[in-house]
């Protein structure tokens, strides 16, 4: 009986500590703020597809539940890639990893080697090394006027940006952005491409080969420290509102 009492007391104390812990309180508040933001990724993706004003080809890397984004996308040709790690039904065109998809594409095993997509949405495995590979593979198969869109580029706290996907007592609760921001920030140092990040839906990164969406970042963060990102979000990610992004695109259209 004593042991049961001890266990209940320990659980109660732990719960109380978590409820009153400042990191958990801040994590909760920031998650709530983020999920209230609009637009969602689908609206942004549809906006850039429409901006292109032609028959488009859309590719989504990492789909999980198509009704949450893929089904909402308006494009003449849509292609989906997912190995089915999170949804065992996995109703996608290519039930393979993104690496395998691009390898098969390159070797002419699927679709055609010459295919170019207009918008590629990168939302697969959220680890920096994989996201970086997804970016460079996507650039190879992206039309010159196309866009890469990346989800989860703006994690609100270090806990959201953790490498531990399965840890559920974290101040980030069930929300997880992984280390995508590191790949995006690193890519933003390149002068040969243009990029910005819409401040909504956990950070929607946009990359263009030819439209000047913003200059490379000058923020120096060689060890990818979260606190340096946090203190320099605007400059590191070129963080803009959706309205600012739309104005930028409309000005660029005139030239
Ligand atoms: C965050 S979910 C995608 C959500 C979806 N894009 C949306 O907007 O609602 C991430 C998906 O990536 C998939 N995934 C995991 N590893 C992958 C890989 N190496 N290549 C492609 N997809 C991967 C998972 O199976 C999961 O379904």
CSV table of C-alpha atoms and ligand atoms in Angstrom, one decimal:
chain,number,residue,atom,x,y,z
A,1,UNK,CA,0.0,0.0,0.0
A,2,UNK,CA,2.9,2.3,1.0
A,3,UNK,CA,4.5,1.7,-2.5
A,4,UNK,CA,1.3,2.6,-4.3
A,5,UNK,CA,0.9,5.8,-2.3
A,6,UNK,CA,4.5,6.7,-3.1
A,7,UNK,CA,4.0,6.1,-6.8
A,8,UNK,CA,0.8,8.2,-6.8
A,9,UNK,CA,2.5,11.0,-4.9
A,10,UNK,CA,5.5,11.0,-7.3
A,11,UNK,CA,3.2,11.2,-10.3
A,12,UNK,CA,1.2,14.0,-8.7
A,13,UNK,CA,4.4,15.9,-7.9
A,14,UNK,CA,5.8,15.4,-11.4
A,15,UNK,CA,2.5,16.6,-13.0
A,16,UNK,CA,2.5,19.7,-10.7
A,17,UNK,CA,6.1,20.5,-11.6
A,18,UNK,CA,5.4,20.2,-15.3
A,19,UNK,CA,2.3,22.4,-15.0
A,20,UNK,CA,4.2,25.1,-13.2
A,21,UNK,CA,7.4,24.9,-15.1
A,22,UNK,CA,8.2,28.1,-17.0
A,23,UNK,CA,9.6,26.3,-20.1
A,24,UNK,CA,6.3,24.3,-20.4
A,25,UNK,CA,4.2,27.4,-19.9
A,26,UNK,CA,6.2,29.3,-22.5
A,27,UNK,CA,6.2,26.3,-24.9
A,28,UNK,CA,2.4,26.0,-24.6
A,29,UNK,CA,1.8,29.7,-25.1
A,30,UNK,CA,4.0,29.8,-28.2
A,31,UNK,CA,2.4,26.7,-29.7
A,32,UNK,CA,-1.1,28.2,-29.2
A,33,UNK,CA,0.1,31.5,-30.9
A,34,UNK,CA,1.5,29.6,-33.8
A,35,UNK,CA,-1.5,27.4,-34.5
A,36,UNK,CA,-3.7,30.5,-34.6
A,37,UNK,CA,-1.7,32.1,-37.4
A,38,UNK,CA,-3.0,32.2,-40.9
A,39,UNK,CA,-2.6,31.4,-43.8
A,40,UNK,CA,-1.9,27.7,-43.7
A,41,UNK,CA,0.6,26.1,-46.1
A,42,UNK,CA,-2.1,25.0,-48.6
A,43,UNK,CA,-3.2,28.6,-49.2
A,44,UNK,CA,0.5,29.7,-49.7
A,45,UNK,CA,1.2,26.8,-52.1
A,46,UNK,CA,-2.0,27.6,-54.1
A,47,UNK,CA,-1.0,31.2,-54.2
A,48,UNK,CA,2.4,30.6,-55.8
A,49,UNK,CA,0.8,28.0,-58.2
A,50,UNK,CA,-1.7,30.6,-59.3
A,51,UNK,CA,1.0,33.3,-59.6
A,52,UNK,CA,2.7,31.1,-62.3
A,53,UNK,CA,-0.4,31.5,-64.4
A,54,UNK,CA,0.0,28.3,-66.5
A,55,UNK,CA,-0.7,24.6,-66.4
A,56,UNK,CA,1.4,23.4,-63.4
A,57,UNK,CA,3.1,20.3,-62.1
A,58,UNK,CA,3.1,20.0,-58.2
A,59,UNK,CA,5.2,17.6,-56.2
A,60,UNK,CA,4.8,16.9,-52.5
A,61,UNK,CA,7.5,15.2,-50.5
A,62,UNK,CA,6.0,13.8,-47.3
A,63,UNK,CA,2.2,13.6,-47.4
A,64,UNK,CA,0.9,11.6,-44.4
A,65,UNK,CA,-2.8,12.4,-44.5
A,66,UNK,CA,-3.6,13.9,-48.0
A,67,UNK,CA,-6.8,15.6,-46.8
A,68,UNK,CA,-4.6,17.9,-44.6
A,69,UNK,CA,-2.8,19.5,-47.5
A,70,UNK,CA,-2.3,17.5,-50.7
A,71,UNK,CA,-6.0,17.2,-51.6
A,72,UNK,CA,-6.4,21.0,-51.2
A,73,UNK,CA,-3.7,21.8,-53.8
A,74,UNK,CA,-5.0,23.1,-57.1
A,75,UNK,CA,-2.7,22.0,-59.9
A,76,UNK,CA,-3.2,20.2,-63.2
A,77,UNK,CA,-0.6,17.5,-62.4
A,78,UNK,CA,0.0,16.4,-58.8
A,79,UNK,CA,2.6,13.9,-57.6
A,80,UNK,CA,3.1,12.6,-54.1
A,81,UNK,CA,6.0,10.8,-52.4
A,82,UNK,CA,6.0,9.2,-48.9
A,83,UNK,CA,7.5,5.9,-47.6
A,84,UNK,CA,4.5,5.6,-45.2
A,85,UNK,CA,6.3,6.0,-41.9
A,86,UNK,CA,3.4,7.8,-40.2
A,87,UNK,CA,0.3,6.6,-42.1
A,88,UNK,CA,0.3,2.9,-43.0
A,89,UNK,CA,-2.5,3.3,-45.6
A,90,UNK,CA,-0.2,5.8,-47.4
A,91,UNK,CA,-2.3,6.7,-50.5
A,92,UNK,CA,0.5,8.3,-52.5
A,93,UNK,CA,2.0,7.8,-56.0
A,94,UNK,CA,5.4,6.9,-54.9
A,95,UNK,CA,5.7,4.8,-51.7
A,96,UNK,CA,9.4,5.4,-51.3
A,97,UNK,CA,11.7,7.9,-49.5
A,98,UNK,CA,12.5,11.2,-51.2
A,99,UNK,CA,16.1,10.1,-51.8
A,100,UNK,CA,14.9,7.0,-53.6
A,101,UNK,CA,12.4,9.0,-55.6
A,102,UNK,CA,15.0,11.4,-56.9
A,103,UNK,CA,17.4,8.5,-57.7
A,104,UNK,CA,14.7,6.7,-59.7
A,105,UNK,CA,13.8,9.9,-61.4
A,106,UNK,CA,17.4,10.6,-62.4
A,107,UNK,CA,17.9,7.1,-63.7
A,108,UNK,CA,14.7,7.3,-65.8
A,109,UNK,CA,12.9,4.5,-63.8
A,110,UNK,CA,9.9,6.6,-63.0
A,111,UNK,CA,8.1,9.5,-64.9
A,112,UNK,CA,10.8,11.0,-67.2
A,113,UNK,CA,14.3,12.2,-66.5
A,114,UNK,CA,13.4,15.5,-68.2
A,115,UNK,CA,10.5,16.3,-65.9
A,116,UNK,CA,10.5,19.7,-64.3
A,117,UNK,CA,8.0,20.6,-61.5
A,118,UNK,CA,6.6,24.1,-60.9
A,119,UNK,CA,6.2,23.8,-57.2
A,120,UNK,CA,7.9,21.3,-54.9
A,121,UNK,CA,6.7,21.1,-51.3
A,122,UNK,CA,9.3,19.7,-49.0
A,123,UNK,CA,7.7,18.2,-45.8
A,124,UNK,CA,9.2,14.8,-45.5
A,125,UNK,CA,11.9,13.8,-42.9
A,126,UNK,CA,12.5,16.9,-40.8
A,127,UNK,CA,16.2,16.5,-40.1
A,128,UNK,CA,18.6,19.2,-41.5
A,129,UNK,CA,20.8,16.8,-43.5
A,130,UNK,CA,17.7,15.2,-45.2
A,131,UNK,CA,16.1,18.6,-45.8
A,132,UNK,CA,19.3,19.9,-47.4
A,133,UNK,CA,19.4,16.9,-49.7
A,134,UNK,CA,15.7,17.4,-50.5
A,135,UNK,CA,16.4,21.1,-51.4
A,136,UNK,CA,19.3,20.3,-53.8
A,137,UNK,CA,17.5,17.4,-55.4
A,138,UNK,CA,14.4,19.5,-55.9
A,139,UNK,CA,16.4,22.4,-57.5
A,140,UNK,CA,17.5,19.9,-60.1
A,141,UNK,CA,13.9,19.1,-61.1
A,142,UNK,CA,12.5,22.6,-60.6
A,143,UNK,CA,11.5,24.9,-63.5
A,144,UNK,CA,13.5,28.1,-63.7
A,145,UNK,CA,10.5,30.1,-62.6
A,146,UNK,CA,9.3,27.5,-60.1
A,147,UNK,CA,9.2,27.6,-56.3
A,148,UNK,CA,10.3,25.3,-53.5
A,149,UNK,CA,8.1,25.5,-50.4
A,150,UNK,CA,9.3,24.2,-47.1
A,151,UNK,CA,7.2,23.5,-44.0
A,152,UNK,CA,8.5,24.0,-40.4
A,153,UNK,CA,11.2,26.5,-41.0
A,154,UNK,CA,10.4,28.8,-37.9
A,155,UNK,CA,10.3,26.7,-34.7
A,156,UNK,CA,9.1,28.8,-31.8
A,157,UNK,CA,11.3,27.3,-29.1
A,158,UNK,CA,14.4,25.0,-28.9
A,159,UNK,CA,12.1,22.2,-27.8
A,160,UNK,CA,10.1,22.4,-31.0
A,161,UNK,CA,13.4,22.2,-32.9
A,162,UNK,CA,14.6,19.2,-31.0
A,163,UNK,CA,16.1,16.1,-32.7
A,164,UNK,CA,13.8,13.9,-30.4
A,165,UNK,CA,10.6,13.3,-32.3
A,166,UNK,CA,9.2,10.8,-29.8
A,167,UNK,CA,9.8,12.7,-26.5
A,168,UNK,CA,6.3,13.7,-25.3
A,169,UNK,CA,7.0,15.4,-21.9
A,170,UNK,CA,8.7,18.2,-23.8
A,171,UNK,CA,7.5,21.8,-23.4
A,172,UNK,CA,6.6,21.7,-27.1
A,173,UNK,CA,3.8,19.2,-26.3
A,174,UNK,CA,2.9,17.2,-29.4
A,175,UNK,CA,4.3,19.8,-31.8
A,176,UNK,CA,7.6,19.2,-33.5
A,177,UNK,CA,9.4,21.1,-36.3
A,178,UNK,CA,12.6,19.1,-36.2
A,179,UNK,CA,15.8,20.7,-37.5
A,180,UNK,CA,14.5,21.9,-40.9
A,181,UNK,CA,15.4,25.5,-39.9
A,182,UNK,CA,19.1,24.6,-40.0
A,183,UNK,CA,18.9,23.5,-43.6
A,184,UNK,CA,16.9,26.5,-44.6
A,185,UNK,CA,19.2,29.0,-42.7
A,186,UNK,CA,22.3,27.3,-44.3
A,187,UNK,CA,20.7,27.6,-47.7
A,188,UNK,CA,19.9,31.2,-47.1
A,189,UNK,CA,23.6,32.0,-47.0
A,190,UNK,CA,23.9,31.1,-50.7
A,191,UNK,CA,24.0,34.1,-53.1
A,192,UNK,CA,22.8,32.1,-56.1
A,193,UNK,CA,19.2,31.6,-54.9
A,194,UNK,CA,16.6,33.8,-53.3
A,195,UNK,CA,14.4,32.9,-50.3
A,196,UNK,CA,12.1,34.1,-47.6
A,197,UNK,CA,10.0,32.6,-44.9
A,198,UNK,CA,6.3,33.4,-44.3
A,199,UNK,CA,5.6,33.9,-40.6
A,200,UNK,CA,2.7,31.4,-40.4
A,201,UNK,CA,2.0,27.7,-39.9
A,202,UNK,CA,5.4,27.1,-38.3
A,203,UNK,CA,7.3,29.0,-40.9
A,204,UNK,CA,6.7,28.5,-44.6
A,205,UNK,CA,10.0,28.8,-46.4
A,206,UNK,CA,10.0,29.8,-50.1
A,207,UNK,CA,12.9,29.4,-52.5
A,208,UNK,CA,13.1,30.8,-56.0
A,209,UNK,CA,15.9,30.5,-58.6
A,210,UNK,CA,15.2,33.8,-60.3
A,211,UNK,CA,12.8,36.0,-58.3
A,212,UNK,CA,14.5,38.2,-55.8
A,213,UNK,CA,12.6,37.3,-52.7
A,214,UNK,CA,15.4,38.5,-50.4
A,215,UNK,CA,19.1,38.7,-50.1
A,216,UNK,CA,21.3,36.0,-48.4
A,217,UNK,CA,21.4,36.2,-44.6
A,218,UNK,CA,24.4,37.9,-43.1
A,219,UNK,CA,23.8,36.4,-39.6
A,220,UNK,CA,26.7,34.3,-38.5
A,221,UNK,CA,25.7,31.2,-36.7
A,222,UNK,CA,28.3,28.5,-37.7
A,223,UNK,CA,27.2,26.1,-35.0
A,224,UNK,CA,23.4,26.5,-35.7
A,225,UNK,CA,22.7,27.6,-32.1
A,226,UNK,CA,19.0,28.0,-31.5
A,227,UNK,CA,19.5,31.1,-29.3
A,228,UNK,CA,21.2,32.9,-32.2
A,229,UNK,CA,18.3,32.0,-34.5
A,230,UNK,CA,15.9,33.2,-31.8
A,231,UNK,CA,17.6,36.6,-31.4
A,232,UNK,CA,17.9,37.1,-35.2
A,233,UNK,CA,14.8,35.4,-36.7
A,234,UNK,CA,14.0,38.1,-39.2
A,235,UNK,CA,17.4,38.3,-40.7
A,236,UNK,CA,18.3,34.6,-40.4
A,237,UNK,CA,15.1,33.4,-42.2
A,238,UNK,CA,14.1,36.6,-44.0
A,239,UNK,CA,10.8,36.3,-42.0
A,240,UNK,CA,7.9,38.2,-43.7
A,241,UNK,CA,4.2,38.3,-43.4
A,242,UNK,CA,2.0,36.8,-46.1
A,243,UNK,CA,0.9,40.3,-47.1
A,244,UNK,CA,4.5,41.4,-47.5
A,245,UNK,CA,5.2,38.3,-49.6
A,246,UNK,CA,2.3,39.0,-51.9
A,247,UNK,CA,3.4,42.6,-52.4
A,248,UNK,CA,6.9,41.4,-53.2
A,249,UNK,CA,5.6,39.0,-55.8
A,250,UNK,CA,3.3,41.6,-57.4
A,251,UNK,CA,6.2,44.1,-57.7
A,252,UNK,CA,8.5,41.4,-59.2
A,253,UNK,CA,5.8,40.5,-61.7
A,254,UNK,CA,6.0,43.9,-63.3
A,255,UNK,CA,9.6,43.4,-64.3
B,1,LIG,C1,4.8,16.2,-41.4
B,1,LIG,S1,4.3,14.8,-42.4
B,1,LIG,C2,3.7,15.5,-43.9
B,1,LIG,C3,2.5,16.4,-43.7
B,1,LIG,C4,1.9,16.9,-45.0
B,1,LIG,N1,2.8,17.4,-46.0
B,1,LIG,C5,0.9,18.1,-44.7
B,1,LIG,O1,1.2,19.2,-45.1
B,1,LIG,O2,-0.1,17.8,-44.0
B,1,LIG,C6,5.8,14.1,-42.8
B,1,LIG,C7,5.7,12.9,-43.7
B,1,LIG,O3,7.0,12.6,-44.2
B,1,LIG,C8,7.1,11.2,-44.4
B,1,LIG,N2,8.5,10.9,-44.5
B,1,LIG,C9,9.4,10.4,-43.5
B,1,LIG,N3,10.6,10.2,-44.0
B,1,LIG,C10,10.5,10.5,-45.3
B,1,LIG,C11,11.5,10.5,-46.4
B,1,LIG,N4,12.7,10.1,-46.2
B,1,LIG,N5,11.1,10.9,-47.6
B,1,LIG,C12,9.8,11.3,-47.8
B,1,LIG,N6,8.9,11.4,-46.9
B,1,LIG,C13,9.2,11.0,-45.6
B,1,LIG,C14,6.4,10.6,-43.2
B,1,LIG,O4,6.0,9.3,-43.5
B,1,LIG,C15,5.2,11.6,-43.0
B,1,LIG,O5,4.1,11.1,-43.7
